[in-house]
Short mmCIF file of C-alpha atoms and ligand atoms in Angstrom, two decimals:
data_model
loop_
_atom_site.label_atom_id
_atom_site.label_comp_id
_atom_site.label_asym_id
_atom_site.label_seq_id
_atom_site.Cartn_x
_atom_site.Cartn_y
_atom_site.Cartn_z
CA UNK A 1 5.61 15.09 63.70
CA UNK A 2 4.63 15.08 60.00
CA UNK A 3 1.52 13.00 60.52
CA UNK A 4 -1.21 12.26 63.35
CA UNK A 5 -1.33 8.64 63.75
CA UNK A 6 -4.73 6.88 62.83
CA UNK A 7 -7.61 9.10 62.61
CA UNK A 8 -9.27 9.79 65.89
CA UNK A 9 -13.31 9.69 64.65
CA UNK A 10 -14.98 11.40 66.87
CA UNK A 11 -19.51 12.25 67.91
CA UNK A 12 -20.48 14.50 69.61
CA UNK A 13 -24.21 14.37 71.19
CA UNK A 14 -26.60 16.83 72.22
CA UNK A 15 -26.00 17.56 75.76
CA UNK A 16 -26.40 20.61 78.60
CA UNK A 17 -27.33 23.12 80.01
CA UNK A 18 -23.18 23.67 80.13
CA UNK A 19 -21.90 25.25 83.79
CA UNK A 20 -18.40 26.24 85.22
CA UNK A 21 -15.56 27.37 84.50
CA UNK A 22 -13.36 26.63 81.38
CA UNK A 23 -9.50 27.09 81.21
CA UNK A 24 -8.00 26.65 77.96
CA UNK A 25 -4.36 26.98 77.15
CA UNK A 26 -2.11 29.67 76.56
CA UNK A 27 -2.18 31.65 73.09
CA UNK A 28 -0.84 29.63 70.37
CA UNK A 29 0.29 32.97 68.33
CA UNK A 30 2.30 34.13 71.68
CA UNK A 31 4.00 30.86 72.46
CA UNK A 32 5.73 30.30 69.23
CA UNK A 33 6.96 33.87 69.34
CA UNK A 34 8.06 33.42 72.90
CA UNK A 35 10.08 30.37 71.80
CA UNK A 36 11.69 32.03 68.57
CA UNK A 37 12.44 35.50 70.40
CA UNK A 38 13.73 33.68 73.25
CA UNK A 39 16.18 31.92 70.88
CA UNK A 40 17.20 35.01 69.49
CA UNK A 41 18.02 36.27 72.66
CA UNK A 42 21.23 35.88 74.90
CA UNK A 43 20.56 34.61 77.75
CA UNK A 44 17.86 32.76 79.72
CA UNK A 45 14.03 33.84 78.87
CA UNK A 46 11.36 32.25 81.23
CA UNK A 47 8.00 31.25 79.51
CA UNK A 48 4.90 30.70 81.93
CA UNK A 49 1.40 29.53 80.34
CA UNK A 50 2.89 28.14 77.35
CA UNK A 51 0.76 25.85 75.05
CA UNK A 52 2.02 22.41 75.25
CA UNK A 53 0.05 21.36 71.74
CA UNK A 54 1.67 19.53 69.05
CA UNK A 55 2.33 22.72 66.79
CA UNK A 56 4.40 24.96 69.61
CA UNK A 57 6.34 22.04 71.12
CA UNK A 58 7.27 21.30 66.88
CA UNK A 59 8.64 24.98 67.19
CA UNK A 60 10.00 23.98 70.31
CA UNK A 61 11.99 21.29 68.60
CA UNK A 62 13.43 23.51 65.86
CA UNK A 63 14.88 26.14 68.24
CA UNK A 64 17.11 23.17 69.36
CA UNK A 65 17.56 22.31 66.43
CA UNK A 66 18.84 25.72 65.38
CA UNK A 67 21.38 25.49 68.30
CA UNK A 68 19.18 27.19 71.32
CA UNK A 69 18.45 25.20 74.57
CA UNK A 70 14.91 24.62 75.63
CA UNK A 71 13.41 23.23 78.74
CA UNK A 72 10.10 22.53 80.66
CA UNK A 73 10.52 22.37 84.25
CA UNK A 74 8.86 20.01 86.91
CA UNK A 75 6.58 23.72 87.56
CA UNK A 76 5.06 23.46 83.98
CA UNK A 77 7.11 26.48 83.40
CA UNK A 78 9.93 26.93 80.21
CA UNK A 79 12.92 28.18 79.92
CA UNK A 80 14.99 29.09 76.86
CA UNK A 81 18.45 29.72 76.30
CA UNK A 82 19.00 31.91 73.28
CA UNK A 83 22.03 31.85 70.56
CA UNK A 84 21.53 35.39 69.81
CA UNK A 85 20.24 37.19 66.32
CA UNK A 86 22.18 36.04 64.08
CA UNK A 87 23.33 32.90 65.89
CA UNK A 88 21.59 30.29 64.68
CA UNK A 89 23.34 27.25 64.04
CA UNK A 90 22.75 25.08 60.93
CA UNK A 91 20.55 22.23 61.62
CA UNK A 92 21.62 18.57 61.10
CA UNK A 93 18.25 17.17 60.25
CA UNK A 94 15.34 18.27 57.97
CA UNK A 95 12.79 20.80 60.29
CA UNK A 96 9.57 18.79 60.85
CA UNK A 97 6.81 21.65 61.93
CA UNK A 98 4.09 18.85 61.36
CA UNK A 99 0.71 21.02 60.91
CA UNK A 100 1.76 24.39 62.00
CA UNK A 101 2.05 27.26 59.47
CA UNK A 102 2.76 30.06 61.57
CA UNK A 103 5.52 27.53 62.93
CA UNK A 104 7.07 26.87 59.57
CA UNK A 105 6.70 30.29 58.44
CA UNK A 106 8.13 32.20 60.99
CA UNK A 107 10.93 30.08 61.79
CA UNK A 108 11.78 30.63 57.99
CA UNK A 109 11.33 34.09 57.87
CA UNK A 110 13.96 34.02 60.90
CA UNK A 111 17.04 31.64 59.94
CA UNK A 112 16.82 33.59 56.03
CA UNK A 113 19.45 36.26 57.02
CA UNK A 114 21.91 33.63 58.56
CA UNK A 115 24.16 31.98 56.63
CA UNK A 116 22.86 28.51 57.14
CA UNK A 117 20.78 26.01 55.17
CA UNK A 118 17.80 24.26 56.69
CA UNK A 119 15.08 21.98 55.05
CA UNK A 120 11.52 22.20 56.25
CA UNK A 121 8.59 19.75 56.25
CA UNK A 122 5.13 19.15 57.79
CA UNK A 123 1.92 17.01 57.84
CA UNK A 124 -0.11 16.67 54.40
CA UNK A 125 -2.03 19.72 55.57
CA UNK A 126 1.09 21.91 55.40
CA UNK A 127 2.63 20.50 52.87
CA UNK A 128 0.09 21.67 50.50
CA UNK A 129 0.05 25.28 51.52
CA UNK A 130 1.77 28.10 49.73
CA UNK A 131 5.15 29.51 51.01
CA UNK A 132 5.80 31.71 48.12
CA UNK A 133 4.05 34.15 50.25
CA UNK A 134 7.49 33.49 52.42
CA UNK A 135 9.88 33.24 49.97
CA UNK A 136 9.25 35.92 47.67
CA UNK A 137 10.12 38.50 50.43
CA UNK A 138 12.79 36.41 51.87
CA UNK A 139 14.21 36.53 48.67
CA UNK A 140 14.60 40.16 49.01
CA UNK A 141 16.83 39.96 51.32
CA UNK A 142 19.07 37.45 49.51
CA UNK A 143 17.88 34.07 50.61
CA UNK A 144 17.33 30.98 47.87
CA UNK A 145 14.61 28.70 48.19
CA UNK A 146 14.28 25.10 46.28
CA UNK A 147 10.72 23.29 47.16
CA UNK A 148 8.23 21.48 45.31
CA UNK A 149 6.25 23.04 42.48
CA UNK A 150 3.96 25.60 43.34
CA UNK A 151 5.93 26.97 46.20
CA UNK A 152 5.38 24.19 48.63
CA UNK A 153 6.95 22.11 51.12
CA UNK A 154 9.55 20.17 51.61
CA UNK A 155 11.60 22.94 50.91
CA UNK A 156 15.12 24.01 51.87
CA UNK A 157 16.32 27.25 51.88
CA UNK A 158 19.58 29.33 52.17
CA UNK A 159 19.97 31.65 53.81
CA UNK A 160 21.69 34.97 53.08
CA UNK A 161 25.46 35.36 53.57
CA UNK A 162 25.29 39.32 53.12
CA UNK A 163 21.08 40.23 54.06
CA UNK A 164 19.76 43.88 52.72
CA UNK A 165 17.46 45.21 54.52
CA UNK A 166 14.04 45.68 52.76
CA UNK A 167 10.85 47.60 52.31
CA UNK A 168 7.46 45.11 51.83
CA UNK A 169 4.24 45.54 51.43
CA UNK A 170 2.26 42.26 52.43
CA UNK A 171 0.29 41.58 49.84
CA UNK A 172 -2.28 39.19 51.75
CA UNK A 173 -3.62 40.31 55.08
CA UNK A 174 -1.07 37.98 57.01
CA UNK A 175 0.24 38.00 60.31
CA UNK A 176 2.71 35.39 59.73
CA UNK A 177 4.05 36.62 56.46
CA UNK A 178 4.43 40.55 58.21
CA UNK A 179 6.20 38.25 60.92
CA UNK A 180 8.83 36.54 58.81
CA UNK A 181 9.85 39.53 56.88
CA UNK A 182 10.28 41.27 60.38
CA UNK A 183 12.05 38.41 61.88
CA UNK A 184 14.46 38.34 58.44
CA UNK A 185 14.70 41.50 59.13
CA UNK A 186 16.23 41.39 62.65
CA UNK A 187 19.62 39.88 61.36
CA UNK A 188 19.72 42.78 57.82
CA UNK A 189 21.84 45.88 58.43
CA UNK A 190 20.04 49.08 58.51
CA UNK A 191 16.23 49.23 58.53
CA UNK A 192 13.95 46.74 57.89
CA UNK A 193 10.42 48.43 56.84
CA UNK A 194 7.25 46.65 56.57
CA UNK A 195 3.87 47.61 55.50
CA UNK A 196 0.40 46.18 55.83
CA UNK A 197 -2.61 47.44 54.32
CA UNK A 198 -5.10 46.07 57.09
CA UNK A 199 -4.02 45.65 60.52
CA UNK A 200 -3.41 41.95 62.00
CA UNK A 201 -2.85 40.39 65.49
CA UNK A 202 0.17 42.45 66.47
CA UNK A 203 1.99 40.19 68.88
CA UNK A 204 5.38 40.17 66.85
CA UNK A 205 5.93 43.99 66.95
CA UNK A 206 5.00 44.03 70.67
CA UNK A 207 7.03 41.23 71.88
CA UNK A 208 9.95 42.16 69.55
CA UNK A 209 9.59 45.63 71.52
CA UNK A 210 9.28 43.66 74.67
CA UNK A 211 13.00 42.11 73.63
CA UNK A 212 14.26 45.50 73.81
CA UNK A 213 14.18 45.80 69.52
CA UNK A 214 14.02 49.11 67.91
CA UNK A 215 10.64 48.96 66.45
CA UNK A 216 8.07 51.51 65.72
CA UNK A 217 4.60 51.17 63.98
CA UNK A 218 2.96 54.64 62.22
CA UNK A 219 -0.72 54.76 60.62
CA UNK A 220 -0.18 56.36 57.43
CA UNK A 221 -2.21 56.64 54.22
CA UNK A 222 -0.21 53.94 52.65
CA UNK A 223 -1.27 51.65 55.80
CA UNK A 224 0.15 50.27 58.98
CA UNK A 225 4.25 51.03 58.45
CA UNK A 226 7.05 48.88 60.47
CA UNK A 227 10.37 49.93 60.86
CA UNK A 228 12.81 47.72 62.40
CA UNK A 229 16.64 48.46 62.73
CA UNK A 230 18.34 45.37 62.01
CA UNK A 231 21.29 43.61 64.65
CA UNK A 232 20.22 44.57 67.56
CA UNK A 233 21.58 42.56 70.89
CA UNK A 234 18.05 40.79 71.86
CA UNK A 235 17.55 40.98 76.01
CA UNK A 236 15.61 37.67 77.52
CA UNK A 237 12.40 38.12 78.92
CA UNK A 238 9.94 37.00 81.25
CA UNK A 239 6.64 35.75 79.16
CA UNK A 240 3.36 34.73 80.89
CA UNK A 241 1.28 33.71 78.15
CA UNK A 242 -2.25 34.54 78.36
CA UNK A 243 -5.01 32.04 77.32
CA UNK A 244 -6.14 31.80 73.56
CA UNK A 245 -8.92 33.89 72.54
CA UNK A 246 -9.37 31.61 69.52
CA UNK A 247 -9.74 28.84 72.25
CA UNK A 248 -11.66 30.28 74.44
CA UNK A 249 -14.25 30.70 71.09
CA UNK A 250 -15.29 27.08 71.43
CA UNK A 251 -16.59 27.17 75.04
CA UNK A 252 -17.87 30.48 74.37
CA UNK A 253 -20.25 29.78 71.39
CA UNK A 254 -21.19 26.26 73.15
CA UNK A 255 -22.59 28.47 76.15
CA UNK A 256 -24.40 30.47 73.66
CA UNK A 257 -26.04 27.88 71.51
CA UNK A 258 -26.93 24.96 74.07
CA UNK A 259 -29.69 25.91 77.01
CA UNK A 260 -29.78 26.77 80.30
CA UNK A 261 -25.89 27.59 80.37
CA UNK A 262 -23.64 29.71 81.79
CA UNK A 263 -19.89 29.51 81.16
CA UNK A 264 -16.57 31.27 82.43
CA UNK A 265 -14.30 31.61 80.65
CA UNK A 266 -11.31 33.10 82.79
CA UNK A 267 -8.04 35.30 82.01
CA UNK A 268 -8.62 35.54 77.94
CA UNK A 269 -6.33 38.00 76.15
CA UNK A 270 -8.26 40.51 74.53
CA UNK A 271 -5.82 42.17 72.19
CA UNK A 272 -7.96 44.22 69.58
CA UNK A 273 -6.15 42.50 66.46
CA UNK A 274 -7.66 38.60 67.89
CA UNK A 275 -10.68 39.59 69.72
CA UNK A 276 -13.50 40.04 66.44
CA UNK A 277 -15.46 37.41 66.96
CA UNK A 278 -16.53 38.65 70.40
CA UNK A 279 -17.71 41.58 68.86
CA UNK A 280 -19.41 39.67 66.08
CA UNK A 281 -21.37 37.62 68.66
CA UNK A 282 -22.69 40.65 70.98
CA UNK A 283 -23.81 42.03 67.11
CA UNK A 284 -26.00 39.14 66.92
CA UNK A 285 -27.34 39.61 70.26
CA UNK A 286 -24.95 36.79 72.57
CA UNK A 287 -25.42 37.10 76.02
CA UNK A 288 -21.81 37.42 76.09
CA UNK A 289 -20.18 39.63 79.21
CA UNK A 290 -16.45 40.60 79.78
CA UNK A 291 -15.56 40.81 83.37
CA UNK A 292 -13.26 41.51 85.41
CA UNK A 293 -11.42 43.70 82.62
CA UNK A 294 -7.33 44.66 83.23
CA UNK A 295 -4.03 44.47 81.72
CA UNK A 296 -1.68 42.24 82.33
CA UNK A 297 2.00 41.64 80.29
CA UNK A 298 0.70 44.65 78.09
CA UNK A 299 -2.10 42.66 76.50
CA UNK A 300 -5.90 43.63 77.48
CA UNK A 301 -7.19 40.44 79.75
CA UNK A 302 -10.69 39.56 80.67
CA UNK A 303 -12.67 36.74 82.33
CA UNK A 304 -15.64 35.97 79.52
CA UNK A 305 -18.99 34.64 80.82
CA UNK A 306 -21.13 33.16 78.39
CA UNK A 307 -24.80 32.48 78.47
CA UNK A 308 -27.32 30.57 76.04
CA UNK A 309 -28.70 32.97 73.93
CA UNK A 310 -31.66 31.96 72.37
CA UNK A 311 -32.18 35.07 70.59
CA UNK A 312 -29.45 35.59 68.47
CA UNK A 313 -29.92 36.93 64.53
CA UNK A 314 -27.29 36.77 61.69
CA UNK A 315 -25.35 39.69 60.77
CA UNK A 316 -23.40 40.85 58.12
CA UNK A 317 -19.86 40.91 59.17
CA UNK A 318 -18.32 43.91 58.01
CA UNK A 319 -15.38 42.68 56.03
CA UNK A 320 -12.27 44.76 57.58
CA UNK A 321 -13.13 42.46 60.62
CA UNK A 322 -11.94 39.96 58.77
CA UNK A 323 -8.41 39.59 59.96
CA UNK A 324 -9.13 40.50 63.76
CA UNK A 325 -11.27 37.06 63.69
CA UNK A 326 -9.63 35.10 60.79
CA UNK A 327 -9.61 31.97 63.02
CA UNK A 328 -12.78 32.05 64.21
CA UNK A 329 -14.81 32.03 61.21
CA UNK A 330 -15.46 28.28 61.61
CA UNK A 331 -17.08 28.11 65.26
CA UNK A 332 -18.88 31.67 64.09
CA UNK A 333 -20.65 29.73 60.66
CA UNK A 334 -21.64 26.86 63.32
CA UNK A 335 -23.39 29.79 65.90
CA UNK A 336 -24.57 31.36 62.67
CA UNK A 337 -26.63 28.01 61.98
CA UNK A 338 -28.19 28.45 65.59
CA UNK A 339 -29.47 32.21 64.96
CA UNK A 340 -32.13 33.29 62.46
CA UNK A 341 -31.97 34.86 59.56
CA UNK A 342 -28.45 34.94 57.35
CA UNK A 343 -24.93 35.34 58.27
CA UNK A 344 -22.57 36.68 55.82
CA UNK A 345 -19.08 36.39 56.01
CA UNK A 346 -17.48 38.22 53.04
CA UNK A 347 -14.11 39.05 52.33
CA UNK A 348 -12.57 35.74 53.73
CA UNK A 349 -10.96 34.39 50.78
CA UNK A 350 -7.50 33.86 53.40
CA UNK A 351 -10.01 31.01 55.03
CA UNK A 352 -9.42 29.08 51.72
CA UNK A 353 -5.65 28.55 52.51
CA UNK A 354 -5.53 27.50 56.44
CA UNK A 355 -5.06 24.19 57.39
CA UNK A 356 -7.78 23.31 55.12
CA UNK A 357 -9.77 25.07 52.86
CA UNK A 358 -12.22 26.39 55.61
CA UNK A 359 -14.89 27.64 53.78
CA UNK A 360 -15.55 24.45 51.76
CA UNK A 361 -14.64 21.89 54.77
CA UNK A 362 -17.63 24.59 56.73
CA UNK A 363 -19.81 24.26 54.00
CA UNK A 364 -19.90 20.60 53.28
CA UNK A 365 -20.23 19.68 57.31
CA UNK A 366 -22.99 21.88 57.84
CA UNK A 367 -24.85 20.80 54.60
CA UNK A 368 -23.91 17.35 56.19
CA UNK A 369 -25.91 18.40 59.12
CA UNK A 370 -29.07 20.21 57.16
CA UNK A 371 -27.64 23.80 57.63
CA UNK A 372 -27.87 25.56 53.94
CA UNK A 373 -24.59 27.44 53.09
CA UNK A 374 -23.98 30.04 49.83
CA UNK A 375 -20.38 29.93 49.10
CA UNK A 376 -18.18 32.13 46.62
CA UNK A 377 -14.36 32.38 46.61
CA UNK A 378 -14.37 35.12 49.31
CA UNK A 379 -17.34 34.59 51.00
CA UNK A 380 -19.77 31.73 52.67
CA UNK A 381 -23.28 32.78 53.95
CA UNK A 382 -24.97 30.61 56.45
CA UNK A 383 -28.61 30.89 56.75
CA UNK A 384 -29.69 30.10 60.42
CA UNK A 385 -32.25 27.43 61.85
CA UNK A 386 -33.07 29.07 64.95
CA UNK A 387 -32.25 27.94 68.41
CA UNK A 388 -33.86 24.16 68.18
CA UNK A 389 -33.65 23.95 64.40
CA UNK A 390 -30.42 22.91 63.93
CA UNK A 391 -30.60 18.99 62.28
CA UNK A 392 -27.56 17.45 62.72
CA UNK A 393 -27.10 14.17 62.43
CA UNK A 394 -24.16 13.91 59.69
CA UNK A 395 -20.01 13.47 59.76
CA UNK A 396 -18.06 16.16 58.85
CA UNK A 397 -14.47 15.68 57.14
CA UNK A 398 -12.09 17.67 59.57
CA UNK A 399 -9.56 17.39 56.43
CA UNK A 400 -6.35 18.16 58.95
CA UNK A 401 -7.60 21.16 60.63
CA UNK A 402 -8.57 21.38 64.22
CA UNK A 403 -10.45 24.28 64.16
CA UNK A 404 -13.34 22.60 61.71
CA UNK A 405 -12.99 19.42 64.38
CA UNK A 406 -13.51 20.98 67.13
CA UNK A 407 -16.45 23.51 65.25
CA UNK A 408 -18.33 20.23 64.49
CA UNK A 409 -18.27 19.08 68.50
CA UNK A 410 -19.57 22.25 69.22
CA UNK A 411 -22.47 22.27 66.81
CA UNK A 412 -23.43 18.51 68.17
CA UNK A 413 -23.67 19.53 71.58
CA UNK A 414 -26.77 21.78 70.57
CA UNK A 415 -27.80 19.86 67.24
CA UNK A 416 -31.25 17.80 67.29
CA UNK A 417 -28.90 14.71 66.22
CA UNK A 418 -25.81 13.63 66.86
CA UNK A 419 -22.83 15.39 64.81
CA UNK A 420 -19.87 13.64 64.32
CA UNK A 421 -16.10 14.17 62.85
CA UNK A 422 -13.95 11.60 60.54
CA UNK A 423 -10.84 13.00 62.39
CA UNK A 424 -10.36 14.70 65.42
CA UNK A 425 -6.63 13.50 66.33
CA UNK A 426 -5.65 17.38 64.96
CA UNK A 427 -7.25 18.87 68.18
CA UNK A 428 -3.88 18.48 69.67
CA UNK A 429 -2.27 20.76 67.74
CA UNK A 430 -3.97 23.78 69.81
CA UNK A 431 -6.07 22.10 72.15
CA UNK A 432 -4.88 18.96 73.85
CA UNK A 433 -7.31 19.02 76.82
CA UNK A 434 -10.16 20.22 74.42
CA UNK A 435 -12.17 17.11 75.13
CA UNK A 436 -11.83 16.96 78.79
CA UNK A 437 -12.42 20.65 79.47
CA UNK A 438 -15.54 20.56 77.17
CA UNK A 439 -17.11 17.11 79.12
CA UNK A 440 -16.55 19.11 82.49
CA UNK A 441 -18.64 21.66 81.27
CA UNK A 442 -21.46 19.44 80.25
CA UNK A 443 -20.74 18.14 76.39
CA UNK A 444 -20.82 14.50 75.37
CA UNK A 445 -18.18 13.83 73.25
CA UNK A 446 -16.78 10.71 72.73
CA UNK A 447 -14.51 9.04 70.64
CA UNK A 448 -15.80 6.52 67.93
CA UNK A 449 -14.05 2.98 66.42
CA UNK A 450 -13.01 3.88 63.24
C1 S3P B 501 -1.18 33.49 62.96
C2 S3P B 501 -1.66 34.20 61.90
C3 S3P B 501 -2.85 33.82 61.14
C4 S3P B 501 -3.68 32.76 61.87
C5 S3P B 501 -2.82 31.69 62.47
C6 S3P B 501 -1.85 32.28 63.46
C7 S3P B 501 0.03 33.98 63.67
O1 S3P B 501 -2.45 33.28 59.92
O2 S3P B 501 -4.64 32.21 61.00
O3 S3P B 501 -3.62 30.72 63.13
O4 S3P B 501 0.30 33.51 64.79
O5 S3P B 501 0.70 34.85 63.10
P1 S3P B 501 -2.19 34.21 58.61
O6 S3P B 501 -1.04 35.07 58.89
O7 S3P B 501 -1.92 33.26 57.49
O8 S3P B 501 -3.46 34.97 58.44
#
């Protein structure tokens, strides 16, 4: 798990008009919370749509590892049978999440009010990111935590023999750190209470709901506040995963930059806390049309069509945006090269500890490519080419993170020259069939000898 293999360099060359129909996997958020909740349920929870990358079937993994049973069936379907909150077993081997934070991060946040010990590793990319933002609230609840300096992994904690329940305020605006302290939270006596200053993606609170949890969210002056009662008897559910908005962004913003094409993009969850950067792009003037709008599972669904948009112009993007689009800044600075005029992404400075630093891995690849970028600590502007202006015609370091690899294939497909990538073995982790799906619609990308 904890590494990739040899790098996977990668070109991709200008190619279109892009047509059909694009189906891209199920929600990467969702299926690592259907896999934890499901283990913290009794009983057998059923998983449809689940996404089969490298970073869900790690969490996959550690819910065995943690004592629960989980299978795929011959139907593509998943099934999970849960130990119960509270039940986790103590693993036997050291908890390889290989490149996924929210992975790592929730499944902490979870076994910290169990009496257990567990160590936890990853891929270079994750072991250089900060957990303190994990164990500093875990350690409100009683939990010890020994890992390298600076709060990273490997690291091994233990958890709490007798968890309080706490009251946090996230400091960050973090859906995986509001996540751990709520799944810590499910195994504390008493109520668990959470606050976050600005909203983000909610899928924890409405899938802990969904498990029959006592959970309720109020808008106060103070922010968004959480209360959870802790120990309550988990009941299995029946998940089908909708597909990945943050996915469905890279076919999306292809469409919309390469001409002549028109794209579908079918059954994408729509969930107001993920669903910014659609907004973003209709600001700048994308051709970009929801159809066939329902519900489905709770979470708002749409089919997307996407059309080249010649006309696009950057935006500011107002900065409490920020979190409802925090994974789509990448493919947004590459569609922000294609418009005219500047693009300013402020208040971003979370970008800076993904899987890379995104806003200098953005910046350098598009300077690589002739694109001029301004950069600050919380903000990168991009100042756009027009529609045919875009040079291309330089590698971009994907530095672990398959969000700038796959931003860089988009760009090439609409670039003058080719672009190409150092790395793009990370797609997996989100987007195994990410080359394939994109070549149906049109795109030449192909893999290079390294
Ligand atoms: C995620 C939360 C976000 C996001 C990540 C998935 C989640 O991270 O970037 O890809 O599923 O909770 P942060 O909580 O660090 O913002």
């Amino acid at each position: 798990m904890s590494g990739h293999g040899a790098p996977i360099p990668m070109t991709s060359h200008k190619a279109g008009p892009l047509a059909g129909e694009a189906h891209v996997p199920g929600d990467k958020s969702i299926s690592h919370r259907s896999l934890i909740l499901g283990a913290l349920s009794v009983g057998e929870t059923r998983v449809t749509g689940l996404l089969e990358g490298e970073d869900v079937l790690g969490t996959a993994e550690a819910m065995c590892a943690f004592g629960a049973e989980v299978k795929r069936h011959d139907t593509g379907a998943w099934s999970i049978h849960g130990v119960g909150v509270g039940g986790f077993a103590e693993p036997e081997q050291v908890i390889d999440c290989g490149n996924a934070g929210t992975g790592v991060r929730l499944i902490m946040g979870c076994m910290a009010t169990t009496p257990i010990t567990a160590t936890f590793t990853g891929d270079a990319s994750l072991r250089s990111r900060p957990m303190g933002r994990i164990t500093d609230p875990i350690a409100l609840f009683g939990a010890a935590s020994y890992g390298r300096s600076g709060g990273r992994l490997p690291m091994t904690i233990v958890g709490s023999r007798e968890p309080i329940p706490v009251r946090y305020t996230v400091p960050m605006p973090s859906a995986q750190v509001k996540s751990a302290v709520l799944l810590a939270g499910l195994n504390a006596p008493g109520e668990t209470v959470v606050i976050e200053k600005e909203a983000t993606r909610d899928h924890t609170e409405r899938m802990l709901v969904g498990f029959g949890a006592d959970l309720k969210v109020e808008d106060t002056d103070e922010g968004r506040v959480i209360t959870l009662k802790g120990q309550p008897e988990l009941t299995p559910q029946t998940i089908a995963v909708p597909r990945d908005p943050s996915s469905a962004a890279f076919p999306v913003c292809a469409a919309l930059i390469t001409p002549g094409s028109n794209v579908l993009v079918p059954n994408i969850g729509l969930n107001p806390t993920r669903a910014g950067l659609f907004t973003t792009l209709r600001e700048m003037g994308a051709d970009l049309v929801f159809e066939n709008e329902r519900e489905e599972g709770g979470e708002p669904v749409a089919d997307l069509r996407a059309k080249f948009s010649p006309d696009m112009s950057g935006i500011r993007v107002p900065e409490d945006r920020a979190a409802s689009m925090i994974d789509e800044y990448p493919v947004l600075s590459v569609v922000a090269a294609f418009a005219t005029g500047k693009t300013e992404m402020v208040g971003v400075k979370e970008l800076r500890v993904k899987e890379s630093d995104r806003i200098d891995a953005m910046a350098r690849g598009l300077e690589a490519n002739g694109v001029t970028v301004d950069e600050g600590v919380d903000f990168m502007i991009v100042h756009g080419m027009g529609p045919d202006g875009v040079p291309g015609g330089g590698t971009a370091k994907a530095h672990l993170d398959h969000r700038i690899a796959m931003s860089f294939m988009i760009m090439g497909v609409a670039a003058q020259k080719p672009v190409s990538v150092d790395d793009g073995a990370p797609i997996a982790t989100s987007f195994p069939i990410f080359e394939r799906l994109m070549g149906d619609l049109g795109a030449k990308i192909t893999r290079d000898r390294s």
